[in-house]
Coordinates of N, CA and C and ligand atoms in Angstrom, one line a residue:
X1 N -20.5 -2.8 9.8 CA -20.6 -2.9 11.3 C -19.9 -1.8 11.9
X2 N -20.6 -1.1 12.8 CA -19.9 0.1 13.5 C -18.9 -0.4 14.5
X3 N -18.0 0.5 14.9 CA -16.9 0.2 15.7 C -17.3 -0.3 17.1
X4 N -18.4 0.3 17.7 CA -18.8 -0.1 19.0 C -19.3 -1.6 18.9
X5 N -20.1 -1.9 17.9 CA -20.6 -3.3 17.8 C -19.5 -4.3 17.6
X6 N -18.6 -3.9 16.7 CA -17.4 -4.7 16.4 C -16.7 -5.1 17.7
X7 N -16.6 -4.0 18.5 CA -15.8 -4.1 19.8 C -16.6 -5.0 20.8
X8 N -17.9 -4.9 20.8 CA -18.8 -5.6 21.7 C -18.8 -7.1 21.4
X9 N -18.6 -7.4 20.1 CA -18.6 -8.8 19.7 C -17.6 -9.6 20.4
X10 N -16.5 -9.0 20.7 CA -15.4 -9.8 21.4 C -15.9 -10.2 22.8
X11 N -16.5 -9.3 23.6 CA -16.9 -9.7 24.9 C -18.2 -10.5 24.9
X12 N -19.0 -10.4 23.8 CA -20.2 -11.2 23.7 C -19.9 -12.7 23.7
X13 N -18.7 -13.0 23.1 CA -18.3 -14.4 23.0 C -18.2 -15.0 24.4
X14 N -17.9 -14.1 25.4 CA -17.8 -14.5 26.8 C -19.1 -14.4 27.5
X15 N -19.7 -13.3 27.3 CA -20.9 -13.0 28.2 C -22.2 -13.8 27.8
X16 N -22.1 -14.4 26.6 CA -23.3 -15.2 26.3 C -23.2 -16.6 26.8
X17 N -22.1 -17.0 27.5 CA -21.9 -18.3 28.0 C -22.6 -18.4 29.4
X18 N -23.2 -19.5 29.7 CA -23.9 -19.7 31.0 C -23.0 -19.4 32.2
X19 N -21.7 -19.8 32.1 CA -20.9 -19.7 33.3 C -20.5 -18.2 33.6
X20 N -20.7 -17.3 32.5 CA -20.5 -15.9 32.8 C -21.4 -15.4 33.8
X21 N -22.7 -15.9 33.8 CA -23.7 -15.4 34.8 C -23.2 -15.6 36.2
X22 N -22.7 -16.7 36.5 CA -22.2 -17.0 37.9 C -21.0 -16.2 38.2
X23 N -20.1 -16.0 37.3 CA -18.9 -15.2 37.5 C -19.2 -13.8 37.8
X24 N -20.2 -13.3 37.0 CA -20.7 -11.9 37.1 C -21.2 -11.6 38.5
X25 N -22.0 -12.6 39.0 CA -22.6 -12.4 40.3 C -21.5 -12.4 41.4
X26 N -20.5 -13.3 41.2 CA -19.4 -13.3 42.1 C -18.6 -12.0 42.2
X27 N -18.4 -11.4 41.0 CA -17.7 -10.1 40.9 C -18.5 -9.0 41.6
X28 N -19.8 -9.0 41.4 CA -20.6 -8.0 42.1 C -20.6 -8.2 43.6
X29 N -20.7 -9.4 44.0 CA -20.6 -9.7 45.4 C -19.3 -9.2 46.0
X30 N -18.2 -9.5 45.3 CA -16.9 -9.0 45.8 C -16.8 -7.5 45.9
X31 N -17.4 -6.8 44.9 CA -17.3 -5.4 44.9 C -18.4 -4.7 45.7
X32 N -19.2 -5.5 46.5 CA -20.2 -5.0 47.4 C -21.4 -4.4 46.6
X33 N -21.7 -4.9 45.4 CA -22.9 -4.5 44.7 C -22.9 -2.9 44.5
X34 N -21.7 -2.4 44.1 CA -21.6 -1.0 43.8 C -20.6 -0.7 42.7
X35 N -20.8 0.3 41.9 CA -19.8 0.7 40.9 C -18.5 1.1 41.6
X36 N -17.4 0.5 41.1 CA -16.1 0.7 41.8 C -15.6 2.2 41.5
X37 N -16.2 2.8 40.5 CA -15.7 4.2 40.2 C -16.5 5.2 40.9
X38 N -17.8 5.1 40.9 CA -18.7 6.2 41.4 C -19.5 5.8 42.6
X39 N -19.6 4.5 42.9 CA -20.3 4.0 44.0 C -21.8 3.8 43.8
X40 N -22.3 4.0 42.5 CA -23.7 3.8 42.2 C -24.1 2.4 42.5
X41 N -25.3 2.2 42.9 CA -25.8 0.8 43.2 C -26.9 0.3 42.3
X42 N -27.1 1.1 41.2 CA -28.1 0.6 40.3 C -27.5 0.5 38.9
X43 N -28.2 -0.3 38.0 CA -27.8 -0.6 36.7 C -26.3 -1.0 36.6
X44 N -26.0 -2.0 37.4 CA -24.6 -2.5 37.5 C -24.3 -3.5 36.4
X45 N -23.1 -3.3 35.8 CA -22.6 -4.2 34.8 C -21.2 -4.7 35.2
X46 N -20.7 -5.8 34.7 CA -19.4 -6.2 35.0 C -18.5 -6.0 33.8
X47 N -17.4 -5.4 34.1 CA -16.5 -4.9 33.0 C -15.2 -5.7 33.0
X48 N -14.6 -5.9 31.8 CA -13.3 -6.5 31.7 C -12.3 -5.3 31.8
X49 N -11.5 -5.2 32.9 CA -10.5 -4.2 33.1 C -9.6 -4.1 31.8
X50 N -9.0 -5.2 31.5 CA -8.3 -5.3 30.2 C -9.2 -5.9 29.2
X51 N -9.5 -5.2 28.1 CA -10.5 -5.6 27.2 C -10.3 -7.0 26.6
X52 N -11.4 -7.7 26.4 CA -11.3 -9.1 25.9 C -10.6 -9.1 24.5
X53 N -10.9 -8.1 23.8 CA -10.3 -8.0 22.4 C -8.8 -8.1 22.5
X54 N -8.2 -7.5 23.5 CA -6.7 -7.4 23.6 C -6.1 -8.5 24.5
X55 N -7.0 -8.9 25.5 CA -6.5 -9.9 26.5 C -7.5 -11.0 26.7
X56 N -7.7 -11.8 25.6 CA -8.6 -12.9 25.7 C -8.3 -13.9 26.8
X57 N -7.0 -14.1 27.1 CA -6.7 -15.1 28.2 C -7.1 -14.6 29.6
X58 N -7.5 -13.3 29.7 CA -7.9 -12.8 31.0 C -9.4 -12.7 31.1
X59 N -10.1 -13.3 30.1 CA -11.6 -13.1 30.1 C -12.3 -13.7 31.3
X60 N -11.7 -14.8 31.8 CA -12.4 -15.5 33.0 C -11.7 -15.2 34.3
X61 N -10.8 -14.2 34.3 CA -10.0 -14.0 35.5 C -10.7 -12.9 36.4
X62 N -11.1 -13.3 37.6 CA -11.7 -12.4 38.5 C -10.9 -11.1 38.7
X63 N -9.6 -11.3 38.7 CA -8.7 -10.1 38.9 C -8.8 -9.1 37.8
X64 N -9.4 -9.5 36.6 CA -9.5 -8.6 35.5 C -11.0 -8.1 35.4
X65 N -11.8 -8.4 36.4 CA -13.2 -8.0 36.3 C -13.5 -7.0 37.4
X66 N -14.4 -6.0 37.0 CA -14.8 -5.0 38.0 C -16.3 -4.7 37.8
X67 N -16.9 -4.2 38.9 CA -18.3 -3.8 38.8 C -18.4 -2.3 38.4
X68 N -19.1 -2.0 37.4 CA -19.3 -0.6 37.0 C -20.8 -0.4 36.7
X69 N -21.2 0.9 37.0 CA -22.6 1.2 36.6 C -22.6 1.5 35.1
X70 N -23.8 1.5 34.5 CA -23.8 1.6 33.0 C -23.2 2.9 32.5
X71 N -23.3 3.9 33.3 CA -22.7 5.2 32.8 C -21.1 5.1 32.8
X72 N -20.5 4.6 33.9 CA -19.1 4.5 33.9 C -18.6 3.5 32.9
X73 N -19.4 2.4 32.7 CA -19.0 1.4 31.7 C -19.0 1.9 30.3
X74 N -20.0 2.7 29.9 CA -20.0 3.2 28.5 C -19.0 4.2 28.3
X75 N -18.7 5.0 29.4 CA -17.6 6.0 29.2 C -16.3 5.3 29.0
X76 N -16.0 4.2 29.8 CA -14.8 3.5 29.6 C -14.7 2.9 28.2
X77 N -15.8 2.3 27.8 CA -15.8 1.7 26.4 C -15.5 2.7 25.3
X78 N -16.1 3.9 25.5 CA -15.8 4.9 24.5 C -14.4 5.3 24.4
X79 N -13.7 5.4 25.5 CA -12.3 5.7 25.5 C -11.5 4.6 24.8
X80 N -11.9 3.3 25.2 CA -11.2 2.1 24.6 C -11.3 2.0 23.1
X81 N -12.4 2.4 22.6 CA -12.5 2.3 21.1 C -12.1 3.6 20.4
X82 N -11.6 4.5 21.2 CA -11.0 5.7 20.5 C -12.0 6.8 20.3
X83 N -13.1 6.8 21.0 CA -14.0 7.9 20.8 C -14.0 8.9 22.0
X84 N -13.0 8.6 22.9 CA -12.9 9.5 24.1 C -12.2 10.8 23.7
X85 N -11.6 11.4 24.7 CA -11.0 12.7 24.5 C -9.8 12.6 23.5
X86 N -9.6 13.6 22.8 CA -8.4 13.6 21.9 C -7.2 13.7 22.8
X87 N -6.1 13.2 22.2 CA -4.9 13.2 23.1 C -4.4 14.7 23.2
X88 N -3.8 15.0 24.4 CA -3.5 16.4 24.7 C -2.5 17.1 23.7
X89 N -1.6 16.3 23.2 CA -0.6 16.8 22.3 C -1.3 17.4 21.0
X90 N -2.2 16.6 20.6 CA -3.0 17.0 19.4 C -3.8 18.2 19.6
X91 N -4.4 18.3 20.8 CA -5.2 19.5 21.2 C -4.4 20.7 21.2
X92 N -3.2 20.6 21.8 CA -2.3 21.7 21.9 C -1.8 22.2 20.5
X93 N -1.6 21.2 19.7 CA -1.2 21.6 18.3 C -2.3 22.3 17.6
X94 N -3.5 21.9 17.7 CA -4.6 22.5 17.1 C -4.8 24.0 17.6
X95 N -4.6 24.1 18.9 CA -4.7 25.5 19.5 C -3.6 26.4 18.9
X96 N -2.4 25.9 18.8 CA -1.3 26.6 18.2 C -1.6 27.0 16.8
X97 N -2.1 26.0 16.0 CA -2.4 26.3 14.6 C -3.5 27.4 14.5
X98 N -4.5 27.3 15.4 CA -5.6 28.4 15.4 C -5.0 29.7 15.8
X99 N -4.1 29.8 16.8 CA -3.6 31.1 17.2 C -2.7 31.7 16.1
X100 N -2.0 30.8 15.4 CA -1.2 31.3 14.3 C -2.0 31.9 13.2
X101 N -3.2 31.3 12.9 CA -4.1 31.8 11.9 C -4.6 33.2 12.3
X102 N -4.9 33.3 13.6 CA -5.5 34.6 14.0 C -4.6 35.8 13.9
X103 N -3.3 35.4 13.9 CA -2.3 36.5 13.9 C -2.2 37.1 12.5
X104 N -2.5 36.4 11.5 CA -2.3 36.8 10.1 C -3.3 37.9 9.7
Ligands
ZN1 ZN1 -20.3 4.4 38.1

């Protein structure tokens, strides 16, 4: 099973329940039917701010939910599962290693 699927399995335990549908609509209503990051009004999804995997007790908490468009949502998920940007310290080290090689 790939990492993304494994990750999604945690929230699917929540999102497959009938009461999720009602909660999801309530969150979109609260957020004015727009992505809270970029303001897009199409392809909206409801995101767990703190991932269900790490914070199962907040899965049904409106305060832990936000409306995102599918682009912002998948970007956030990528970062959460560690496929986002490398951390800056590591990038700096690699740059240093490369410049050291060039000098030889
Ligand atoms: Zn967005």
